[in-house]
Structures are given as C-alpha cells and as structure tokens.
Amino acid sequence: MSIVDKLLDMDQRIIYALMFIALAFPILFPVMLPMDIQDYSRQAFDFADGIQAGSIVIVEGGLTAATYPQGGPGLVAQIVHMLSNDVKLVFFSLGTEQNVWTATAIEAALDKLPAGVSAENGVDWVHLGYVPGQESGVAALANNIRSVLNVDYFGTPLNSITLMDGVNDATAFAAVLWWGGSEGSIPWGVRQFVTPFGIPMTGMCTTNEVPNYTPYINAGQLQGLIGGVRGSAEYEYLIKMPGPALGQAMATNFGGLLWAVLVILGNILYFVKRTQEGG
Amino acid sequence: MDSFLFGLIAGSFVSIGAYSVLIGDNPLSKFTEHLYTGILGGYIFATNWDYIRSNCVNNIAQGQIIYVVALALSLMLLSRLKPEWVWMSRYPVALTVGVGLGLAIRTTVMAEFLSQITATVLPLTNINNLVMVIGTVTATAYFIFRTEMKGAYEYVHKTGRVFLLAAFGVTYGQTVSFRFELVIGRLVDMLRPEVIWYTALMLVLVAAGLAYGYRTGKIKWYSGR
C-alpha cells in the first residue's frame, strides 16, 4: 500500500484526535489573531446603540446548553449595553431549556453591570419566561401578551410588574432583539413582529444559519445579524468588554485552519491517486 | 463542593461519555445518551405542566371557563401514550398545525416573497449588486426544467449552477465552523482550571475502561475507517 493510499485510508479517529488538539490548544494557551468586525455585527451593534433611553425592547432568548457558549457572551454583552443606555428589556423564550439560559444570561449580565446602572427586576427588566406554541406563541405574544402569560419567570403576576404597565402587545416595543441561537426562529420574529407591526429587529443565530438570514438584512427586515461565537466576540469588542467569546473565536480559527488543510490535502491526494491509476 | 462546580464536573463527565462514541459505540456513550433523553423528557414535561398550571388551571379556578377547552385539548395530546386512544390526539395536533399555518401564511407573502424580490431589484452600480442580481436570476433559472439546454439558456443554466455550488460551499464551511463552536463550548468548561484535573482523571478512567472492554471483547471494536 502506497503512502497516498495509507493517508486516504487513515482512521478517522486520528483526525478527531488532531481536531481535539487544535481546538483545545488555544483554550489552554490563549493566542490572539487579528480580527476584523463584520458589517452585520457592526450594524446590529449600531442599531442597538441608537435605541433611545427609556424605550422598551423585547428580547427573545433562544439559546440552549449547546448554543449558550456561542451566543451567551454576546447576549450578556448586549444586556449590559442596553441597561447601561437605560433601555428597558422584556425577555421571553420559546423553549423550556432556552428559558433557563435566558435567566442565566440576565444573571451574568447583572454581575457585570458598571456601578450606578439601574437594573431592578420589574422596573428595568422583566423575564416573561417560557412561551409555548412556537410561531403561534410569538403571534399571540405580539398581539396580546396577557392572553399567553399571567405571570413572569419568577411567578410574579404581570399586572403587578411596574414595567408591564400599559405593555400588552408589540406596539409597546421600540425594537426586537432576537437571540435565536440554532432554534431557527428568526423568521417567526420577522413574520409576527416586523411585517405586521413594523418593529425594527436584529437577530443572532449560530454560524451555520448566517447564510439563511442574510437575505433578511438585504431586504431591510433585519437591521443587523450577530453570527455565532465570532458575532458574540465582536459585540464584546465593540462595547469594550472583552470576555469569553473572544478566546473561543480564536479556537474556532485554529480548528478552521486544520480543517482547511485536511480538505486541501484530501483533494490533492485524491487527484494524485487518480493520476497514478491513469483515471 | 458547591453546586456550580459539581455541575461543571458532572457536565465534563457526561461530555466525555458522549464524545466517546467517536471511538466507537460503547456502553458509556449509550448511557449518556439515555441519561440526556430521560432528563430532558422529564424537564420538558415538568416545565410545560408548570405553564399549564399557572396560565390555564389558575384561570379556570378564577372563573374563566373558556380555558377548559385549552386544558382538554392539552390532555388529549397525552392520549398518544395508549395506542387505542391515539385518534384523540389528532384533533389538538390538527388544530395546532392549522392555526400555525394560518398565522405563518398571513405574513409570509410579504415577509418571504415580496420583500425578498424587492431587495433583489438593485441598481447595477457596484460589484456586490451585480453579483446579487445575476446570482438570484441565474440560480432561479437553474430550476426551470426543460428538455434542451441550447443557446443563451445553456450559459444561464451553467452560471446558476456555479452560484449554487458557491452557496453550498459557504453553507458547508459555516456548518463546520458551527460544529467547532459546539465542541469549543464544551471544552471551555471542561478545561477550566478548577475542573481540568477532574476532566483528565475521567479521561484516563474512561480510556482504561474502554481499553479493558475492547481487550476482553466485552465491547466490540469498531474497525471502520
């Protein structure tokens, strides 16, 4: 068996081991590579930065245990950003698991808030909790919040929450910040908040979903898009709050480089073998 | 040991168990799969029940009788657990699908169709707009099926295919990157300074257990590429 055949027939577990080393190395020994801010991330940041103080914004928290490491740091950064700008936040989640991770992000953001920033539960922010029904749930929430929920995440009746005074449908919100993760829910926000009510919206999705949602930006239905861990890292960078996403983005770079080398090597070896066989 | 650290260590152990499937199917990977499915199933049931209790049962208790309909439909979904009663669950499923479809269609024409077409009608003043217009037109034309690929249409068809292949390449690259991010998310927690030694110990234990299993033939060695 030639060296080409041996390499082409390499046990896939060797590739897994190499990939593990490539991804773990930058986490154990942080390395910083130069990074540009993507247009979509900057647009999302600029839009959020331009929301007027005192406005109420609705935030969908769609991150799960799998996607929180990617989107969580960005969500935390945006909560800090919004509360620091005196923007009021109304959170909700479309999944049972996402519900808990949204609460985790709020808790993490409150710990990172600069001194003097007001962040009282029920006054500056409220977590409505889990809204079932997927797109139907979003539509119901946009039209009549109290038809879907009586109490918030902590069991407090909505009618006794100061921030919810006079807030019962989409018209109360100045913007929608949709942290959809990998739940594929951004189109629901576009269809139920943006199109019928004209509320401007930005989105966050995992890296693999970015190509699916860029047409919404071109059409003006999304004001910006935060994609995966890189998007989170960029948001951290833009609000000058370096955090965990930046390190993870570097690890992704190393994995990507190794993957690209393997793909190129595999193709070269394939053509060499075909040439040797006279194909 | 506080609950946070315990969670990190438990998470590290379960992650190693789940990733051990990369070596080959084994009892530990199966155990972690079943553990995850069981915990998630129970958690989803409990959270949904809590939602029904606070937003439906409580409303009925306060005299809003209309919520009895919602509660009855929710309970009918559980009839799937007994094969003879499955027919009952079809009514709430049909209602859910129908309402969901109706709500989605209401704005789909504007959100997914007209707005996207409008966004593609761009002035051909820069390379980005040119690529956008040519790519959209030729990729759409690629799906016009006809028997003969002759004349100008042959070039339109081929150009459309190039754009589609480029789009598939981008999607593939983004998907690979997303998978890296999933692994990195776990590694960040597993390699925290306060957890790394537990992770290393568990890796050694799992490796020793699997090696023993493979050597004694108690676990079948997967010999694929």
Coordinates of C-alpha atoms in Angstrom, one line a residue:
Chain A
M1 CA 0.0 0.0 0.0
S2 CA 1.5 3.4 -1.1
I3 CA 1.7 6.4 1.2
V4 CA -1.1 8.0 -0.7
D5 CA -3.4 5.0 -0.1
K6 CA -2.4 4.9 3.6
L7 CA -3.2 8.6 4.0
L8 CA -6.5 8.3 2.1
D9 CA -7.5 5.3 4.3
M10 CA -6.4 6.9 7.5
D11 CA -8.5 6.0 10.5
Q12 CA -11.0 8.9 11.1
R13 CA -10.2 8.7 14.8
I14 CA -6.8 10.2 14.1
I15 CA -8.5 13.2 12.6
Y16 CA -10.7 13.5 15.7
A17 CA -7.6 13.5 17.9
L18 CA -5.9 16.1 15.8
M19 CA -9.0 18.3 15.8
F20 CA -9.3 17.9 19.6
I21 CA -5.7 19.1 20.0
A22 CA -6.3 22.0 17.5
L23 CA -9.4 23.2 19.4
A24 CA -8.1 22.6 23.0
F25 CA -4.7 24.3 22.4
P26 CA -5.9 27.9 22.1
I27 CA -8.1 27.4 25.1
L28 CA -5.3 26.2 27.3
F29 CA -2.7 28.6 25.8
P30 CA -4.7 31.7 24.6
V31 CA -3.4 33.1 21.3
M32 CA -4.8 36.2 19.7
L33 CA -5.0 36.6 15.9
P34 CA -6.0 39.8 14.2
M35 CA -9.8 40.1 13.7
D36 CA -12.0 42.5 11.6
I37 CA -15.5 43.4 12.7
Q38 CA -18.0 42.1 10.2
D39 CA -20.6 44.5 8.7
Y40 CA -23.6 42.6 10.0
S41 CA -22.3 42.6 13.6
R42 CA -21.5 46.3 13.4
Q43 CA -24.9 47.1 12.0
A44 CA -26.5 45.1 14.9
F45 CA -24.4 47.0 17.4
D46 CA -25.1 50.4 15.8
F47 CA -28.8 49.7 15.8
A48 CA -28.8 48.7 19.4
D49 CA -26.7 51.7 20.4
G50 CA -29.1 54.0 18.7
I51 CA -32.2 52.9 20.7
Q52 CA -33.4 55.8 22.7
A53 CA -33.0 55.8 26.5
G54 CA -36.3 54.9 28.3
S55 CA -37.5 52.8 25.3
I56 CA -38.8 49.3 26.0
V57 CA -37.3 46.5 23.9
I58 CA -38.4 42.9 23.6
V59 CA -35.7 40.2 23.7
E60 CA -36.1 36.6 22.6
G61 CA -33.7 34.3 24.4
G62 CA -33.3 31.2 22.3
L63 CA -30.0 29.8 23.5
T64 CA -29.6 26.3 24.8
A65 CA -26.9 24.4 26.6
A66 CA -25.3 23.7 23.2
T67 CA -25.5 27.2 21.8
Y68 CA -25.1 29.3 25.0
P69 CA -21.3 29.2 24.8
Q70 CA -21.5 30.8 21.4
G71 CA -24.3 33.3 21.9
G72 CA -24.3 33.7 25.7
P73 CA -21.3 36.0 25.9
G74 CA -22.9 38.2 23.2
L75 CA -26.3 38.2 24.9
V76 CA -24.7 39.2 28.2
A77 CA -22.8 42.0 26.5
Q78 CA -25.9 43.3 24.8
I79 CA -27.9 43.2 28.1
V80 CA -25.1 45.2 29.8
H81 CA -25.1 47.6 26.8
M82 CA -28.8 48.1 26.8
L83 CA -29.2 48.5 30.6
S84 CA -26.2 50.9 30.6
N85 CA -28.1 53.0 28.0
D86 CA -31.2 53.0 30.2
V87 CA -33.2 50.8 27.7
K88 CA -35.8 48.6 29.4
L89 CA -35.8 45.0 28.5
V90 CA -38.6 42.4 28.3
F91 CA -37.3 38.9 27.8
F92 CA -39.1 35.8 26.7
S93 CA -38.1 32.3 25.5
L94 CA -39.7 29.9 23.1
G95 CA -38.3 26.7 24.6
T96 CA -38.2 25.2 28.1
E97 CA -34.4 24.9 28.1
Q98 CA -33.9 28.3 26.5
N99 CA -35.9 29.8 29.3
V100 CA -33.3 28.8 31.9
W101 CA -30.4 30.0 29.8
T102 CA -32.0 33.4 29.3
A103 CA -32.2 33.7 33.1
T104 CA -28.6 32.6 33.3
A105 CA -27.6 35.4 30.8
I106 CA -29.5 38.0 32.7
E107 CA -27.8 36.9 36.0
A108 CA -24.4 37.0 34.3
A109 CA -25.1 40.5 32.9
L110 CA -26.3 41.9 36.2
D111 CA -23.0 40.8 37.7
K112 CA -21.0 42.7 35.0
L113 CA -23.0 45.9 35.1
P114 CA -21.0 49.1 35.9
A115 CA -21.7 50.7 39.2
G116 CA -24.6 53.1 39.2
V117 CA -26.6 51.4 36.4
S118 CA -30.2 50.8 37.4
A119 CA -31.2 47.1 36.9
E120 CA -34.1 46.4 39.1
N121 CA -36.2 43.4 38.2
G122 CA -39.7 44.5 37.2
V123 CA -38.6 48.1 36.7
D124 CA -35.7 48.0 34.3
W125 CA -36.1 44.4 33.0
V126 CA -38.6 41.6 33.2
H127 CA -38.2 37.9 32.2
L128 CA -41.6 36.7 31.0
G129 CA -40.4 33.1 30.8
Y130 CA -41.4 30.3 28.6
V131 CA -43.9 30.9 25.8
P132 CA -45.1 27.7 24.1
G133 CA -46.6 27.3 20.7
Q134 CA -43.5 28.3 18.6
E135 CA -44.7 30.7 15.8
S136 CA -48.3 30.7 17.1
G137 CA -46.9 31.6 20.5
V138 CA -45.0 34.5 19.0
A139 CA -48.1 35.8 17.2
A140 CA -50.2 35.6 20.3
L141 CA -47.5 37.4 22.3
A142 CA -47.2 40.1 19.7
N143 CA -51.0 40.7 19.8
N144 CA -51.9 40.2 23.4
I145 CA -49.2 39.3 26.0
R146 CA -51.7 38.6 28.7
S147 CA -53.5 36.0 26.6
V148 CA -50.4 33.9 26.7
L149 CA -49.0 34.7 30.2
N150 CA -50.3 35.6 33.6
V151 CA -47.1 35.5 35.5
D152 CA -43.4 36.1 34.7
Y153 CA -40.5 33.6 35.0
F154 CA -40.4 34.2 38.8
G155 CA -44.1 33.7 39.3
T156 CA -44.9 37.4 39.7
P157 CA -48.3 38.4 38.2
L158 CA -47.8 40.6 35.2
N159 CA -50.3 43.1 36.4
S160 CA -48.2 43.8 39.4
I161 CA -45.0 44.5 37.5
T162 CA -44.2 48.2 37.0
L163 CA -42.5 47.7 33.6
M164 CA -45.6 45.9 32.2
D165 CA -47.9 48.8 32.9
G166 CA -49.6 49.5 29.6
V167 CA -47.4 46.9 27.8
N168 CA -49.6 44.3 26.3
D169 CA -48.7 44.0 22.6
A170 CA -45.9 44.6 20.0
T171 CA -46.8 48.3 19.7
A172 CA -45.2 48.9 23.1
F173 CA -41.8 48.0 21.9
A174 CA -39.2 50.2 20.2
A175 CA -37.3 47.2 18.9
V176 CA -36.9 43.4 18.9
L177 CA -33.6 41.8 19.7
W178 CA -33.9 38.1 18.6
W179 CA -31.2 35.8 20.1
G180 CA -32.5 32.7 18.2
G181 CA -29.4 30.5 18.6
S182 CA -30.0 27.4 16.5
E183 CA -33.8 27.2 17.0
G184 CA -34.4 28.7 13.5
S185 CA -36.9 31.1 14.9
I186 CA -35.8 34.4 13.4
P187 CA -38.3 34.1 10.5
W188 CA -41.1 33.9 13.2
G189 CA -40.0 37.3 14.6
V190 CA -39.8 38.8 11.1
R191 CA -43.3 37.4 10.2
Q192 CA -45.0 38.3 13.5
F193 CA -43.3 41.5 14.7
V194 CA -41.6 43.1 11.7
T195 CA -44.1 42.6 8.9
P196 CA -47.4 43.3 10.7
F197 CA -46.2 45.9 13.3
G198 CA -43.2 47.4 11.6
I199 CA -41.0 47.0 14.7
P200 CA -37.3 47.0 13.7
M201 CA -35.4 43.8 14.6
T202 CA -31.9 42.5 14.9
G203 CA -31.0 38.8 15.1
M204 CA -28.5 36.4 16.5
C205 CA -28.1 32.9 15.1
T206 CA -25.4 30.2 15.1
T207 CA -22.7 30.3 12.4
N208 CA -24.3 27.7 10.2
E209 CA -27.6 29.7 9.9
V210 CA -26.0 33.0 8.9
P211 CA -26.4 32.4 5.1
N212 CA -30.1 31.6 5.7
Y213 CA -30.8 35.0 7.3
T214 CA -28.6 37.4 5.3
P215 CA -31.4 37.9 2.7
Y216 CA -33.5 39.5 5.6
I217 CA -30.7 42.1 6.1
N218 CA -30.6 42.9 2.4
A219 CA -34.4 43.3 2.4
G220 CA -34.3 45.6 5.5
Q221 CA -36.2 43.1 7.6
L222 CA -33.2 42.7 9.9
Q223 CA -31.2 45.7 11.0
G224 CA -28.1 43.5 11.7
L225 CA -27.1 40.0 12.5
I226 CA -24.8 38.5 15.1
G227 CA -23.4 35.2 13.8
G228 CA -22.1 32.6 16.2
V229 CA -19.2 33.0 18.6
R230 CA -17.5 35.4 16.3
G231 CA -20.5 37.7 16.4
S232 CA -20.5 37.5 20.1
A233 CA -16.8 38.2 20.3
E234 CA -17.3 41.3 18.0
Y235 CA -20.1 42.6 20.2
E236 CA -17.9 42.2 23.3
Y237 CA -15.1 44.0 21.5
L238 CA -17.5 46.8 20.3
I239 CA -18.7 47.6 23.8
K240 CA -15.1 47.3 25.1
M241 CA -15.9 44.4 27.4
P242 CA -13.6 41.6 26.3
G243 CA -15.0 38.2 27.5
P244 CA -15.1 34.5 26.9
A245 CA -16.3 34.7 23.3
L246 CA -13.0 36.3 22.1
G247 CA -11.0 33.3 23.2
Q248 CA -13.5 30.9 21.7
A249 CA -13.4 32.7 18.4
M250 CA -9.6 32.1 18.3
A251 CA -10.0 28.4 18.9
T252 CA -12.5 28.3 16.0
N253 CA -9.8 29.8 13.8
F254 CA -7.4 27.1 14.7
G255 CA -10.0 24.3 14.0
G256 CA -10.8 26.0 10.7
L257 CA -7.2 26.2 9.6
L258 CA -6.7 22.5 10.4
W259 CA -9.9 21.6 8.6
A260 CA -8.9 23.6 5.5
V261 CA -5.5 21.9 5.4
L262 CA -7.2 18.5 5.6
V263 CA -9.7 19.3 2.9
I264 CA -7.0 20.6 0.6
L265 CA -4.7 17.6 1.4
G266 CA -7.5 15.1 0.8
N267 CA -8.3 16.7 -2.6
I268 CA -4.6 16.7 -3.6
L269 CA -4.2 13.0 -2.6
Y270 CA -7.4 12.1 -4.4
F271 CA -6.1 13.6 -7.7
V272 CA -2.6 12.1 -7.2
K273 CA -4.2 8.7 -6.8
R274 CA -6.4 9.2 -9.8
T275 CA -3.4 10.2 -11.9
Q276 CA -1.4 7.1 -10.7
E277 CA -4.3 4.9 -11.7
G278 CA -4.5 6.6 -15.1
G279 CA -8.0 7.9 -14.5
Chain B
M1 CA -18.3 21.4 46.8
D2 CA -20.7 24.0 45.6
S3 CA -23.5 23.1 43.1
F4 CA -21.8 25.1 40.3
L5 CA -18.6 23.2 40.5
F6 CA -20.5 19.9 40.8
G7 CA -22.4 20.9 37.6
L8 CA -19.2 21.5 35.8
I9 CA -17.7 18.2 36.8
A10 CA -20.8 16.3 36.0
G11 CA -21.0 18.1 32.6
S12 CA -17.4 17.2 31.9
F13 CA -18.0 13.5 32.7
V14 CA -21.2 13.4 30.6
S15 CA -19.4 15.2 27.7
I16 CA -16.5 12.7 27.8
G17 CA -19.1 9.9 27.8
A18 CA -20.9 11.4 24.8
Y19 CA -17.8 12.1 22.8
S20 CA -16.5 8.5 23.4
V21 CA -18.9 7.5 20.6
L22 CA -16.2 8.8 18.3
I23 CA -14.0 5.8 19.2
G24 CA -17.0 3.5 18.6
D25 CA -20.4 2.7 20.0
N26 CA -19.9 1.7 23.6
P27 CA -21.9 1.3 26.9
L28 CA -20.8 4.7 28.3
S29 CA -21.9 6.6 25.2
K30 CA -25.2 4.8 25.3
F31 CA -25.6 5.6 29.0
T32 CA -25.0 9.3 28.4
E33 CA -27.5 9.4 25.5
H34 CA -30.2 7.7 27.6
L35 CA -29.4 9.9 30.6
Y36 CA -29.8 13.1 28.4
T37 CA -33.0 11.9 26.8
G38 CA -34.5 11.0 30.2
I39 CA -33.6 14.2 31.9
L40 CA -34.7 16.4 29.0
G41 CA -38.0 14.5 28.7
G42 CA -38.8 14.9 32.3
Y43 CA -37.7 18.5 32.4
I44 CA -39.8 19.4 29.3
F45 CA -42.9 17.7 30.8
A46 CA -42.4 19.5 34.2
T47 CA -41.9 22.9 32.6
N48 CA -44.9 22.5 30.3
W49 CA -47.1 21.3 33.2
D50 CA -46.0 24.4 35.2
Y51 CA -47.0 26.6 32.3
I52 CA -50.4 24.9 32.0
R53 CA -50.9 25.2 35.8
S54 CA -50.1 28.9 36.1
N55 CA -51.7 30.1 32.8
C56 CA -54.6 27.7 32.4
V57 CA -55.6 25.8 35.6
N58 CA -55.3 29.0 37.6
N59 CA -57.5 30.9 35.1
I60 CA -60.2 28.2 35.3
A61 CA -60.0 28.5 39.1
Q62 CA -60.7 32.2 38.8
G63 CA -63.8 31.5 36.8
Q64 CA -62.5 31.9 33.2
I65 CA -64.3 28.7 32.0
I66 CA -63.1 29.1 28.3
Y67 CA -59.7 27.8 29.4
V68 CA -61.3 24.4 30.0
V69 CA -61.2 23.9 26.2
A70 CA -57.4 24.6 26.2
L71 CA -56.9 22.2 29.1
A72 CA -59.0 19.5 27.5
L73 CA -57.0 19.8 24.2
S74 CA -53.7 19.6 26.2
L75 CA -54.8 16.5 27.9
M76 CA -56.0 15.0 24.6
L77 CA -52.4 15.2 23.4
L78 CA -51.4 12.7 26.2
S79 CA -53.7 10.1 24.7
R80 CA -50.8 9.2 22.3
L81 CA -49.4 7.2 25.2
K82 CA -52.1 4.5 24.6
P83 CA -52.3 3.2 21.0
E84 CA -56.1 2.7 21.2
W85 CA -56.6 6.4 22.1
V86 CA -54.2 7.9 19.6
W87 CA -57.2 9.2 17.5
M88 CA -58.0 11.7 20.2
S89 CA -54.6 13.3 20.0
R90 CA -55.1 14.1 16.3
Y91 CA -57.6 16.8 17.0
P92 CA -55.3 19.1 19.0
V93 CA -52.5 18.4 16.6
A94 CA -54.7 19.3 13.6
L95 CA -55.7 22.5 15.4
T96 CA -52.1 23.4 16.2
V97 CA -50.9 22.8 12.7
G98 CA -53.9 24.7 11.2
V99 CA -53.5 27.7 13.5
G100 CA -49.7 27.8 13.0
L101 CA -50.1 27.5 9.2
G102 CA -52.7 30.3 9.1
L103 CA -50.6 32.6 11.2
A104 CA -47.5 32.0 9.1
I105 CA -49.2 32.3 5.8
R106 CA -50.8 35.6 6.9
T107 CA -47.5 37.5 6.5
T108 CA -45.4 35.0 4.5
V109 CA -46.3 36.6 1.1
M110 CA -45.0 40.0 2.3
A111 CA -42.0 38.8 4.5
E112 CA -40.6 35.9 2.5
F113 CA -41.7 36.8 -1.1
L114 CA -42.4 40.4 -1.9
S115 CA -39.7 41.9 0.3
Q116 CA -37.1 39.5 -1.0
I117 CA -37.9 40.2 -4.6
T118 CA -37.9 44.0 -3.9
A119 CA -34.5 43.6 -2.2
T120 CA -33.1 42.0 -5.4
V121 CA -34.1 44.8 -7.7
L122 CA -30.9 46.8 -7.3
P123 CA -29.1 49.4 -9.3
L124 CA -26.2 47.8 -11.1
T125 CA -23.7 50.3 -9.8
N126 CA -21.3 48.2 -7.9
I127 CA -20.0 44.6 -8.0
N128 CA -22.0 43.5 -5.0
N129 CA -25.3 44.4 -6.6
L130 CA -24.2 42.9 -9.9
V131 CA -23.4 39.6 -8.2
M132 CA -26.6 39.7 -6.2
V133 CA -28.8 40.3 -9.3
I134 CA -27.0 37.8 -11.6
G135 CA -26.8 35.2 -8.8
T136 CA -30.5 35.4 -8.0
V137 CA -31.7 35.4 -11.6
T138 CA -29.4 32.5 -12.8
A139 CA -29.9 30.4 -9.7
T140 CA -33.7 30.7 -10.0
A141 CA -33.4 29.9 -13.8
Y142 CA -31.4 26.8 -12.9
F143 CA -34.6 25.3 -11.6
I144 CA -36.6 25.9 -14.8
F145 CA -36.6 22.4 -16.2
R146 CA -36.7 21.9 -19.9
T147 CA -35.5 19.3 -22.3
E148 CA -33.0 21.2 -24.3
M149 CA -30.1 23.3 -22.9
K150 CA -29.3 25.3 -26.0
G151 CA -28.3 28.8 -26.9
A152 CA -28.2 31.5 -24.2
Y153 CA -30.1 29.4 -21.7
E154 CA -27.3 26.9 -21.5
Y155 CA -25.0 29.7 -20.2
V156 CA -27.6 31.0 -17.8
H157 CA -28.1 27.4 -16.5
K158 CA -24.3 26.9 -16.0
T159 CA -23.9 30.2 -14.3
G160 CA -26.7 29.4 -12.0
R161 CA -25.1 26.1 -11.1
V162 CA -21.8 27.9 -10.3
F163 CA -23.7 30.3 -7.9
L164 CA -25.5 27.3 -6.3
L165 CA -22.2 25.4 -5.8
A166 CA -20.7 28.5 -4.2
A167 CA -23.7 28.8 -1.9
F168 CA -23.3 25.2 -0.9
G169 CA -19.6 25.7 -0.2
V170 CA -20.4 28.7 2.1
T171 CA -23.1 26.7 3.9
Y172 CA -20.7 23.7 4.4
G173 CA -18.0 26.0 5.7
Q174 CA -20.4 27.7 8.1
T175 CA -21.7 24.3 9.3
V176 CA -18.2 23.0 10.0
S177 CA -17.4 26.2 11.9
F178 CA -20.7 25.8 13.9
R179 CA -19.7 22.2 14.9
F180 CA -16.3 23.5 16.1
E181 CA -18.1 26.1 18.2
L182 CA -20.2 23.4 19.8
V183 CA -17.1 21.4 20.8
I184 CA -15.3 24.5 21.9
G185 CA -18.2 25.5 24.1
R186 CA -17.9 22.2 26.0
L187 CA -14.1 22.3 26.0
V188 CA -14.1 25.8 27.6
D189 CA -16.0 24.4 30.6
M190 CA -14.1 21.1 30.7
L191 CA -10.7 22.8 30.7
R192 CA -11.4 25.4 33.3
P193 CA -8.6 25.5 35.9
E194 CA -10.9 24.3 38.7
V195 CA -12.2 21.3 36.5
I196 CA -9.3 20.3 34.3
W197 CA -7.9 17.7 36.7
Y198 CA -11.3 16.1 37.1
T199 CA -11.6 16.1 33.3
A200 CA -8.1 14.5 33.0
L201 CA -8.9 11.9 35.6
M202 CA -12.2 11.0 33.9
L203 CA -10.4 10.8 30.5
V204 CA -8.0 8.3 32.0
L205 CA -10.8 6.3 33.7
V206 CA -12.9 6.2 30.5
A207 CA -9.8 5.3 28.4
A208 CA -8.9 2.5 30.8
G209 CA -12.5 1.2 30.9
L210 CA -12.8 1.2 27.2
A211 CA -9.4 -0.4 26.7
Y212 CA -10.4 -3.2 29.1
G213 CA -13.7 -3.7 27.3
Y214 CA -12.1 -3.9 23.9
R215 CA -9.3 -6.2 25.0
T216 CA -11.6 -8.6 26.7
G217 CA -14.1 -8.5 23.9
K218 CA -16.9 -7.2 26.1
I219 CA -17.2 -4.2 23.8
K220 CA -17.0 -4.7 20.1
W221 CA -14.2 -2.7 18.4
Y222 CA -15.4 -0.6 15.6
S223 CA -12.9 -1.1 12.8
G224 CA -14.3 1.2 10.2
R225 CA -12.1 4.0 8.7

